[in-house]
Amino acid sequence: MNDDELTRLFRSLDEPAEPRTAFADELFANLERMTSGAVARRQTSVRWLLVATTLLLVVSLGAALAVGRGLIKLPFVVAVATATPSPSATPLGSGTPAPSPSASTTPTPSPSPATSAIVIDGLAKSTVDGLTVRATPGTAGARLGTIDTGQLGFVVAGPVSANGYAWYQLGAVVVPPMAVCTNPVRTTPFSCPDWLGWVAAGRPGGQPWLEATALPCPASPMNLKTLLNEPAPLGPRTALERLACFGSTSIRFRGWWPQIPPNAGLGGTCGPPPNPTVAWLFCQNINENGLAISESAGFEGAGLKLFIDPTSGVTMPPRGQWVEVVAHLDDPAARDCVPAPAKVVLTCRAELVADSVKPVAGPY
Amino acid sequence: MTMRTSLGAEPVTLNTIMADQAGFRVWYELALPRVYRYLLARCGGDADLAEELTQQTFVEGVRRRASFDGRSDAVTWLCGIGRHKLVDHFRKSRRDTERQLRIVSEWSAGQSQAWSQQELRSGVETALSKLPGEQRIVLVLRYLDRLSVREIATSIGRSEKATESLLSRAREAFRKAYGATNS
């Protein structure tokens, strides 16, 4: 097969093809939105130019008449204000909602057929690269960034039907939502794992862009090491992965209740909580109730923080021993972590709240 | 001002086209099928992908319209943007193989209808679908776009030597895949 034969074969690919009308219309609407602001500015510029030209003519005519009648003798300097028209059309404003690979086509009323398996408080993952995450459901929602194939998200809300798509609000599971993340977070794709936004689940009748997924979950009773999935090749199970695993069901596990080393640098403030009644759940960073996976791991090693509702009557035993903890995630108080951003609520929901803590001889 | 919207007589700049909304619509309706067709032919007949790349191309074109100097056909200029989008897609798409496997199965079903006029195209698409993304794109650029090795190297960000080597491997892989498909 020589080059001529290859050329002949490849030319067979180039056959007439028409894009779908709905796609064409939707894309044109997007482009028109992108250009409409510029057109308006251009029209304004033209109007200013006409005004300036008229003014210039009037002034020139007046000056000529004055010179003609001897009211002004030459030479003189006529100070004519050079009216500068406003800048002409400029490229897009950054606020223009850019179309996404995903949700920018074919408004049809039915939701994606592949969305039925996606459940609230479960996990979903992107099946495509460049899937757009938006601030609100719908193609007009501000574009926050994109996620690529395999990117996991915790399903916070949905489905919401908009522009013919079923939209789900997803939060990154890679790290807890309140984890420190370097700005800017609005990148494409997200360079920062701290994201929360709405994603279209797919084109109706087409390939799903999101699919439900699940991770292996351990069963109670267990050791804290198992609960954390530590050590793990890709890191321990994250807070939202735990939330997806257990929801609000009771978890029984054993962990090491370590001594706090000298100069641990603890304390401080976390700012005023959104709601004083949930300060105990909100101020995660100054919580000293860190359980460790083993004696050797100690206070600074792998572990998990335990939260105690001051009205529950739960108390911690003396440090330096193994404890058995019965706890739960998704405490009802988490819903009071408002009016902070939604991801703070999500963080509160993912915290482990103690129901009982008692000393035990050792791990399972 | 009379807008010239024929693709054979392009207005001077895209800014000029877009300043008039009615003219922009007419121009768009003529340009869109050409850009879409260009991309559809180069992405294995994947209509979803072609739409996505077409969309990206037009959005990028509108954003960068000030850089279009009007000395060439605007659609050719847009197709150049589309080519970059296509190259980017195939270079970074980790799920490419799965996507193409899906296309293969769709074509297999379609072939039962004996679309004789499309058999050749189907065979090429099926064979291409079995190749890694970079091999596929260099073959398309070489034998459909008729680009030189130097131009392809520039497009994919590799040296000429590396591109020639990639092309050589791609040709061999395509021959095998096409032979298997049509045997």
Coordinates of C-alpha atoms in Angstrom, one line a residue:
Chain A
M1 CA 0.0 0.0 0.0
N2 CA 1.9 3.1 -1.2
D3 CA 1.3 6.8 -0.6
D4 CA -1.1 7.2 -3.5
E5 CA -3.2 4.3 -2.3
L6 CA -3.3 5.7 1.3
T7 CA -4.3 9.1 -0.1
R8 CA -7.2 7.5 -2.0
L9 CA -8.3 5.6 1.0
F10 CA -8.2 8.6 3.3
R11 CA -10.1 10.7 0.9
S12 CA -13.0 8.4 1.3
L13 CA -13.4 9.9 4.8
D14 CA -14.1 13.3 3.4
E15 CA -17.8 12.9 2.5
P16 CA -20.5 15.6 2.8
A17 CA -21.9 15.8 6.2
E18 CA -24.4 18.3 7.8
P19 CA -24.4 19.1 11.5
R20 CA -27.6 18.6 13.3
T21 CA -29.9 21.6 13.2
A22 CA -30.2 21.8 17.0
F23 CA -26.5 21.7 17.4
A24 CA -26.1 24.5 14.8
D25 CA -28.7 26.7 16.5
E26 CA -27.3 26.2 20.0
L27 CA -23.8 27.0 18.9
F28 CA -24.9 30.0 17.0
A29 CA -26.8 31.3 20.1
N30 CA -23.6 30.8 22.1
L31 CA -21.5 32.7 19.6
E32 CA -24.1 35.4 19.3
R33 CA -24.0 35.9 23.1
M34 CA -20.2 36.1 22.8
T35 CA -20.3 38.8 20.2
S36 CA -23.4 40.7 21.2
G37 CA -21.6 42.8 23.8
A38 CA -18.9 43.6 21.3
V39 CA -21.5 44.6 18.7
A40 CA -23.2 46.9 21.2
R41 CA -19.9 48.5 22.1
R42 CA -19.1 49.0 18.4
Q43 CA -22.5 50.6 17.8
T44 CA -21.9 52.9 20.7
S45 CA -18.5 53.8 19.2
V46 CA -20.1 54.7 15.9
R47 CA -22.6 56.9 17.6
W48 CA -19.8 58.7 19.5
L49 CA -17.9 59.1 16.2
L50 CA -20.9 60.8 14.5
V51 CA -21.4 63.2 17.5
A52 CA -17.7 64.0 17.4
T53 CA -17.7 64.6 13.7
T54 CA -20.8 66.9 13.9
L55 CA -19.2 68.8 16.7
L56 CA -16.0 69.2 14.7
L57 CA -17.9 70.5 11.6
V58 CA -19.8 73.0 13.7
V59 CA -16.7 74.3 15.4
S60 CA -14.8 74.5 12.1
L61 CA -17.7 76.3 10.4
G62 CA -18.0 78.7 13.2
A63 CA -14.3 79.4 13.1
A64 CA -14.4 79.9 9.3
L65 CA -17.2 82.4 9.6
A66 CA -15.5 84.3 12.4
V67 CA -12.3 84.5 10.3
G68 CA -14.3 85.6 7.3
R69 CA -16.0 88.4 9.2
G70 CA -12.8 89.6 10.6
L71 CA -13.7 88.6 14.2
I72 CA -10.6 86.6 14.4
K73 CA -7.3 87.4 12.8
L74 CA -4.9 84.7 11.6
P75 CA -2.6 83.2 12.6
F76 CA -4.3 81.6 15.5
V77 CA -4.6 78.3 17.0
V78 CA -8.0 76.7 17.0
A79 CA -8.2 74.3 19.8
V80 CA -10.4 71.6 18.5
A81 CA -11.2 68.9 20.9
T82 CA -10.4 65.7 19.2
A83 CA -13.2 63.5 20.3
T84 CA -11.8 60.1 20.7
P85 CA -14.3 57.4 20.0
S86 CA -14.5 54.7 22.6
P87 CA -12.6 51.5 21.8
S88 CA -14.0 49.3 19.1
A89 CA -15.2 45.9 19.7
T90 CA -13.0 43.9 21.9
P91 CA -12.8 40.1 22.3
L92 CA -15.1 38.4 24.7
G93 CA -15.7 39.3 28.2
S94 CA -14.5 36.7 30.6
G95 CA -18.0 36.3 32.0
T96 CA -19.3 34.8 28.8
P97 CA -20.4 31.3 29.5
A98 CA -18.3 29.3 27.3
P99 CA -19.9 26.2 25.7
S100 CA -18.7 23.0 27.1
P101 CA -17.9 19.7 25.5
S102 CA -20.8 18.6 27.3
A103 CA -23.8 20.7 27.8
S104 CA -24.2 23.0 25.0
T105 CA -26.2 21.2 22.5
T106 CA -29.6 19.9 21.7
P107 CA -32.2 21.1 24.2
T108 CA -34.6 18.2 24.5
P109 CA -36.9 17.6 27.4
S110 CA -36.0 14.1 28.5
P111 CA -33.1 13.5 30.9
S112 CA -30.2 11.3 30.0
P113 CA -31.1 7.7 30.2
A114 CA -27.8 6.8 31.8
T115 CA -28.5 8.9 34.9
S116 CA -30.8 6.5 36.8
A117 CA -28.1 4.7 38.7
I118 CA -26.6 8.0 40.0
V119 CA -27.7 8.5 43.6
I120 CA -27.4 11.4 46.0
D121 CA -24.6 10.8 48.5
G122 CA -23.1 8.2 46.2
L123 CA -20.1 8.6 43.9
A124 CA -20.1 9.3 40.2
K125 CA -17.3 9.6 37.7
S126 CA -16.7 11.3 34.4
T127 CA -16.6 9.0 31.4
V128 CA -15.2 11.7 29.1
D129 CA -12.4 14.3 29.1
G130 CA -13.2 18.0 29.5
L131 CA -16.5 17.6 31.1
T132 CA -17.6 21.1 32.2
V133 CA -18.4 21.9 35.8
R134 CA -20.7 24.9 36.3
A135 CA -21.7 27.0 39.2
T136 CA -25.4 26.4 38.6
P137 CA -27.3 23.7 36.7
G138 CA -27.8 24.7 33.0
T139 CA -25.6 25.7 30.1
A140 CA -25.9 29.4 31.3
G141 CA -24.2 28.5 34.6
A142 CA -20.8 30.1 35.1
R143 CA -18.1 27.7 33.9
L144 CA -15.9 26.7 36.9
G145 CA -13.6 24.3 35.0
T146 CA -13.6 20.8 33.6
I147 CA -12.9 17.3 34.8
D148 CA -11.4 14.5 32.9
T149 CA -12.2 10.8 32.5
G150 CA -12.3 8.9 35.7
Q151 CA -12.5 12.0 37.9
L152 CA -14.6 11.0 40.9
G153 CA -17.2 13.2 42.4
F154 CA -19.5 12.9 45.5
V155 CA -23.1 13.4 44.4
V156 CA -24.4 16.2 46.5
A157 CA -27.6 17.0 44.7
G158 CA -29.6 16.4 41.6
P159 CA -30.9 15.5 39.1
V160 CA -32.0 19.0 38.0
S161 CA -33.4 19.2 34.5
A162 CA -32.1 22.2 32.5
N163 CA -31.5 22.7 28.8
G164 CA -32.5 19.1 28.2
Y165 CA -29.9 17.6 30.5
A166 CA -30.0 16.1 33.9
W167 CA -27.5 18.0 36.1
Y168 CA -25.8 16.7 39.2
Q169 CA -24.0 18.7 41.8
L170 CA -20.7 17.0 42.5
G171 CA -18.0 17.6 45.0
A172 CA -14.4 16.5 44.6
V173 CA -13.5 13.5 46.7
V174 CA -9.8 13.7 46.3
V175 CA -9.4 15.8 49.4
P176 CA -12.0 17.1 51.9
P177 CA -13.7 20.1 50.5
M178 CA -12.1 22.4 53.0
A179 CA -8.6 21.3 52.3
V180 CA -6.2 24.1 51.5
C181 CA -6.0 24.7 47.8
T182 CA -3.8 27.1 46.0
N183 CA -5.7 29.7 43.9
P184 CA -6.8 30.1 41.2
V185 CA -9.1 27.2 41.4
R186 CA -10.9 28.1 38.2
T187 CA -8.7 26.3 35.8
T188 CA -9.4 24.0 32.9
P189 CA -9.1 21.3 33.8
F190 CA -9.1 21.8 37.6
S191 CA -5.6 21.9 38.9
C192 CA -7.0 22.1 42.3
P193 CA -9.0 19.2 43.7
D194 CA -11.2 21.5 45.8
W195 CA -14.2 21.9 43.5
L196 CA -18.0 21.7 43.8
G197 CA -20.3 22.3 40.9
W198 CA -22.9 21.1 38.5
V199 CA -22.2 18.6 35.8
A200 CA -24.5 17.4 32.9
A201 CA -24.9 13.6 32.9
G202 CA -25.0 13.3 29.1
R203 CA -26.7 14.0 25.9
P204 CA -30.2 12.4 25.8
G205 CA -30.0 9.1 24.0
G206 CA -26.3 9.5 23.7
Q207 CA -23.2 8.5 25.5
P208 CA -23.4 9.1 29.3
W209 CA -20.9 11.6 30.6
L210 CA -21.3 10.5 34.1
E211 CA -21.8 7.1 35.6
A212 CA -22.4 5.9 39.1
T213 CA -19.5 4.2 40.7
A214 CA -18.7 2.7 44.1
L215 CA -15.5 1.9 46.1
P216 CA -14.9 -1.0 48.4
C217 CA -16.2 -0.2 51.8
P218 CA -15.2 -2.0 55.0
A219 CA -17.7 -3.3 57.5
S220 CA -17.9 -2.7 61.3
P221 CA -16.3 -3.7 63.5
M222 CA -12.9 -2.7 62.2
N223 CA -9.7 -1.0 63.2
L224 CA -9.1 2.7 62.3
K225 CA -6.4 1.5 59.9
T226 CA -9.1 -0.3 57.9
L227 CA -11.5 2.6 58.1
L228 CA -8.9 4.8 56.6
N229 CA -7.8 2.2 54.1
E230 CA -4.2 2.9 55.3
P231 CA -1.8 2.3 53.8
A232 CA -3.1 2.5 50.3
P233 CA -1.3 2.9 47.1
L234 CA -3.3 6.0 46.1
G235 CA -3.7 7.4 49.6
P236 CA -6.2 6.8 52.3
R237 CA -9.9 6.8 51.8
T238 CA -11.1 10.4 51.8
A239 CA -13.8 12.0 54.0
L240 CA -16.3 12.0 51.2
E241 CA -15.5 8.5 50.2
R242 CA -16.2 7.5 53.8
L243 CA -19.5 9.4 53.6
A244 CA -20.4 7.6 50.4
C245 CA -19.6 4.3 52.1
F246 CA -21.4 4.7 55.4
G247 CA -23.8 7.6 55.1
S248 CA -25.2 8.1 58.6
T249 CA -25.0 4.5 59.7
S250 CA -23.2 3.5 62.8
I251 CA -19.5 2.7 62.5
R252 CA -17.6 0.7 65.2
F253 CA -13.9 0.8 65.2
R254 CA -10.8 0.7 67.4
G255 CA -8.0 3.3 67.3
W256 CA -5.1 4.5 69.4
W257 CA -5.9 7.6 71.6
P258 CA -2.5 9.2 71.6
Q259 CA -0.8 11.6 74.0
I260 CA -0.3 15.1 72.7
P261 CA 3.4 15.7 72.3
P262 CA 5.1 18.8 73.7
N263 CA 5.2 21.7 71.3
A264 CA 2.5 20.2 69.1
G265 CA 1.5 23.7 68.1
L266 CA -2.2 23.2 68.8
G267 CA -4.9 25.7 69.5
G268 CA -5.9 28.9 67.8
T269 CA -9.2 30.0 66.4
C270 CA -11.1 29.2 63.3
G271 CA -13.1 32.4 63.0
P272 CA -16.7 32.8 63.9
P273 CA -18.7 29.7 62.9
P274 CA -21.7 30.3 60.6
N275 CA -23.9 29.1 63.4
P276 CA -22.7 29.0 67.0
T277 CA -24.6 25.9 67.8
V278 CA -22.4 23.9 65.4
A279 CA -19.1 25.4 66.4
W280 CA -18.0 22.0 67.7
L281 CA -18.5 20.6 64.2
F282 CA -17.2 23.6 62.3
C283 CA -13.8 24.3 63.9
Q284 CA -12.1 21.2 62.5
N285 CA -8.6 22.7 62.5
I286 CA -8.3 23.2 66.2
N287 CA -9.9 19.8 67.2
E288 CA -7.4 17.9 69.3
N289 CA -9.4 14.7 69.3
G290 CA -7.2 12.9 66.8
L291 CA -7.2 9.2 66.9
A292 CA -4.2 7.3 65.5
I293 CA -4.0 4.0 63.6
S294 CA -1.4 2.7 66.0
E295 CA 0.9 3.5 69.0
S296 CA 3.8 4.0 66.6
A297 CA 1.9 6.3 64.4
G298 CA 1.2 8.5 67.3
F299 CA -0.5 11.9 67.4
E300 CA 1.3 13.2 64.2
G301 CA 0.8 10.1 62.1
A302 CA -2.1 8.8 60.1
G303 CA -5.4 9.1 61.9
L304 CA -8.8 10.7 62.1
K305 CA -10.4 13.4 64.1
L306 CA -13.4 12.7 66.2
F307 CA -16.1 15.2 66.9
I308 CA -18.1 15.4 70.1
D309 CA -21.4 17.1 70.3
P310 CA -21.3 18.9 73.7
T311 CA -24.9 18.0 74.3
S312 CA -24.4 14.3 73.8
G313 CA -22.6 13.6 77.1
V314 CA -19.8 11.7 75.4
T315 CA -16.4 12.1 77.0
M316 CA -12.9 10.9 76.0
P317 CA -11.0 8.6 78.4
P318 CA -7.5 9.3 79.5
R319 CA -5.0 9.5 76.6
G320 CA -2.4 6.8 75.8
Q321 CA -4.6 3.8 75.3
W322 CA -6.7 1.9 72.7
V323 CA -10.3 2.9 72.5
E324 CA -13.3 1.5 70.8
V325 CA -15.4 4.2 69.2
V326 CA -19.0 4.0 68.0
A327 CA -19.6 7.0 65.7
H328 CA -21.5 8.2 62.7
L329 CA -21.0 10.5 59.8
D330 CA -23.6 12.9 58.4
D331 CA -24.7 14.3 61.7
P332 CA -28.0 16.3 61.4
A333 CA -26.1 19.3 62.9
A334 CA -24.1 19.5 59.6
R335 CA -27.1 21.0 57.9
D336 CA -26.7 24.0 60.3
C337 CA -23.2 24.8 58.9
V338 CA -24.9 27.6 56.9
P339 CA -25.0 30.1 55.5
A340 CA -21.5 29.2 54.6
P341 CA -20.8 27.9 51.1
A342 CA -22.3 24.5 50.3
K343 CA -18.9 22.8 50.5
V344 CA -18.7 23.7 54.2
V345 CA -21.9 21.8 54.8
L346 CA -20.4 19.0 52.9
T347 CA -17.3 19.1 55.1
C348 CA -19.4 19.1 58.2
R349 CA -21.4 16.1 56.9
A350 CA -18.2 14.1 56.4
E351 CA -17.0 14.5 59.9
L352 CA -17.0 11.6 62.3
V353 CA -19.2 12.3 65.3
A354 CA -18.8 10.1 68.4
D355 CA -21.7 8.2 70.0
S356 CA -19.5 6.4 72.6
V357 CA -15.9 6.0 73.4
K358 CA -14.5 3.4 75.8
P359 CA -11.1 2.0 76.6
V360 CA -10.2 -1.4 75.2
A361 CA -7.1 -3.6 75.5
G362 CA -6.0 -3.3 71.9
P363 CA -7.0 -3.5 68.2
Y364 CA -9.1 -6.2 66.6
Chain B
M1 CA -22.6 48.9 4.2
T2 CA -23.2 45.8 2.0
M3 CA -22.1 42.7 3.6
R4 CA -20.4 40.2 1.4
T5 CA -21.2 36.8 2.8
S6 CA -20.2 34.5 0.1
L7 CA -17.4 32.2 1.2
G8 CA -15.7 32.8 -2.1
A9 CA -15.6 36.6 -1.4
E10 CA -14.8 36.9 2.2
P11 CA -15.2 40.2 3.9
V12 CA -12.0 41.7 5.1
T13 CA -12.1 40.6 8.7
L14 CA -14.2 38.5 11.0
N15 CA -14.8 41.6 13.1
T16 CA -16.6 43.0 10.0
I17 CA -18.7 39.9 9.6
M18 CA -19.7 39.8 13.3
A19 CA -20.5 43.4 13.4
D20 CA -23.6 42.7 11.4
Q21 CA -25.8 40.0 13.1
A22 CA -27.8 39.1 10.0
G23 CA -24.6 38.8 7.9
F24 CA -22.9 36.8 10.7
R25 CA -25.8 34.3 10.6
V26 CA -25.6 33.9 6.8
W27 CA -21.8 33.5 7.0
Y28 CA -22.1 31.0 9.9
E29 CA -24.6 28.9 8.0
L30 CA -22.2 28.6 5.1
A31 CA -19.1 28.1 7.3
L32 CA -20.5 25.6 9.8
P33 CA -21.0 22.6 7.5
R34 CA -17.5 23.0 6.1
V35 CA -15.8 23.1 9.5
Y36 CA -18.0 20.3 10.8
R37 CA -17.3 18.1 7.8
Y38 CA -13.6 18.8 8.0
L39 CA -13.6 17.6 11.6
L40 CA -16.0 14.7 11.3
A41 CA -13.8 13.2 8.6
R42 CA -10.8 13.4 10.8
C43 CA -12.2 12.0 14.0
G44 CA -13.3 8.6 12.9
G45 CA -16.9 9.5 12.1
D46 CA -17.6 10.3 15.8
A47 CA -20.4 12.8 15.4
D48 CA -20.4 13.7 19.1
L49 CA -16.7 14.4 19.0
A50 CA -17.0 16.3 15.8
E51 CA -19.7 18.5 17.3
E52 CA -17.6 19.1 20.4
L53 CA -14.5 20.1 18.3
T54 CA -16.6 22.2 16.0
Q55 CA -17.9 24.1 18.9
Q56 CA -14.5 24.6 20.4
T57 CA -13.2 25.7 17.0
F58 CA -15.9 28.4 16.5
V59 CA -15.6 29.6 20.1
E60 CA -11.8 29.9 19.7
G61 CA -12.3 31.6 16.3
V62 CA -14.6 34.2 17.7
R63 CA -12.2 34.8 20.6
R64 CA -9.3 35.2 18.3
R65 CA -11.1 36.9 15.4
A66 CA -8.9 40.0 15.7
S67 CA -5.9 37.9 14.7
F68 CA -7.6 36.9 11.4
D69 CA -6.2 39.3 8.8
G70 CA -8.6 38.4 5.9
R71 CA -5.8 37.4 3.5
S72 CA -7.1 33.8 3.4
D73 CA -10.4 32.1 3.5
A74 CA -12.0 32.4 7.0
V75 CA -13.1 28.8 6.9
T76 CA -9.6 27.6 6.1
W77 CA -8.4 29.7 9.0
L78 CA -11.1 28.1 11.3
C79 CA -10.1 24.6 10.0
G80 CA -6.6 25.4 11.1
I81 CA -7.9 26.1 14.6
G82 CA -9.9 22.9 14.4
R83 CA -6.9 20.9 13.4
H84 CA -5.1 22.1 16.6
K85 CA -8.2 21.1 18.6
L86 CA -8.1 17.7 17.0
V87 CA -4.4 17.2 17.7
D88 CA -4.9 18.3 21.3
H89 CA -7.8 15.9 21.7
F90 CA -6.0 12.8 20.4
R91 CA -2.8 13.6 22.3
K92 CA -4.6 13.9 25.7
S93 CA -7.5 11.6 25.3
R94 CA -6.9 8.7 27.7
R95 CA -10.1 7.0 26.8
D96 CA -9.5 7.1 23.1
T97 CA -9.3 3.4 22.7
E98 CA -12.6 2.8 24.4
R99 CA -14.3 5.6 22.4
Q100 CA -13.1 4.1 19.1
L101 CA -14.0 0.5 20.1
R102 CA -17.5 1.9 20.5
I103 CA -17.4 3.3 17.0
V104 CA -16.2 0.0 15.6
S105 CA -19.1 -1.8 17.1
E106 CA -21.5 0.8 15.7
W107 CA -20.0 0.4 12.3
S108 CA -20.2 -3.4 12.5
A109 CA -23.9 -3.1 13.1
G110 CA -24.3 -0.6 10.3
Q111 CA -22.5 -2.8 7.8
S112 CA -25.2 -5.4 7.9
Q113 CA -27.2 -2.9 5.9
A114 CA -24.7 -3.3 3.1
W115 CA -24.0 0.4 2.6
S116 CA -21.8 -0.2 -0.4
Q117 CA -21.0 3.4 -0.9
Q118 CA -19.7 3.7 2.6
E119 CA -17.8 0.4 2.7
L120 CA -14.5 2.0 1.8
R121 CA -14.9 4.8 4.3
S122 CA -16.1 2.3 7.0
G123 CA -13.0 0.1 6.4
V124 CA -10.7 3.1 6.8
E125 CA -12.4 4.3 9.9
T126 CA -12.4 0.9 11.5
A127 CA -8.8 0.4 10.8
L128 CA -7.9 3.9 12.1
S129 CA -9.9 3.3 15.2
K130 CA -7.5 0.5 16.1
L131 CA -4.6 2.8 16.1
P132 CA -3.3 5.0 19.0
G133 CA -4.4 8.6 18.8
E134 CA -1.1 10.1 17.7
Q135 CA -0.7 7.5 14.9
R136 CA -4.2 8.3 13.7
I137 CA -3.8 12.0 13.7
V138 CA -0.5 11.9 11.8
L139 CA -2.0 9.7 9.1
V140 CA -5.0 12.0 8.8
L141 CA -2.7 15.1 8.6
R142 CA -0.5 13.4 6.0
Y143 CA -3.0 11.7 3.7
L144 CA -6.1 13.7 4.1
D145 CA -4.8 17.2 4.8
R146 CA -1.7 16.5 2.6
L147 CA 0.6 18.2 5.1
S148 CA 4.4 17.8 4.8
V149 CA 6.3 16.0 7.5
R150 CA 7.6 19.4 8.7
E151 CA 4.1 20.8 9.0
I152 CA 2.9 17.7 10.9
A153 CA 5.9 18.0 13.2
T154 CA 5.0 21.6 14.0
S155 CA 1.3 20.6 14.6
I156 CA 2.1 17.8 17.0
G157 CA 5.0 19.5 18.7
R158 CA 7.6 16.9 17.7
S159 CA 10.9 16.9 15.7
E160 CA 10.7 16.0 12.0
K161 CA 12.7 12.9 12.7
A162 CA 10.4 11.8 15.4
T163 CA 7.4 12.6 13.3
E164 CA 8.8 10.6 10.3
S165 CA 9.3 7.7 12.6
L166 CA 5.8 8.0 14.0
L167 CA 4.4 8.2 10.5
S168 CA 6.3 5.1 9.6
R169 CA 4.9 3.2 12.5
A170 CA 1.4 4.5 11.8
R171 CA 1.5 3.5 8.2
E172 CA 2.6 0.0 9.1
A173 CA -0.1 -0.3 11.8
F174 CA -2.8 1.0 9.4
R175 CA -1.8 -1.5 6.7
K176 CA -2.1 -4.3 9.2
A177 CA -5.4 -3.0 10.6
Y178 CA -6.9 -2.3 7.2
G179 CA -5.8 -5.7 5.9
A180 CA -7.4 -7.4 8.9
T181 CA -10.6 -5.4 8.6
N182 CA -11.0 -6.2 4.9
S183 CA -9.8 -9.8 4.8

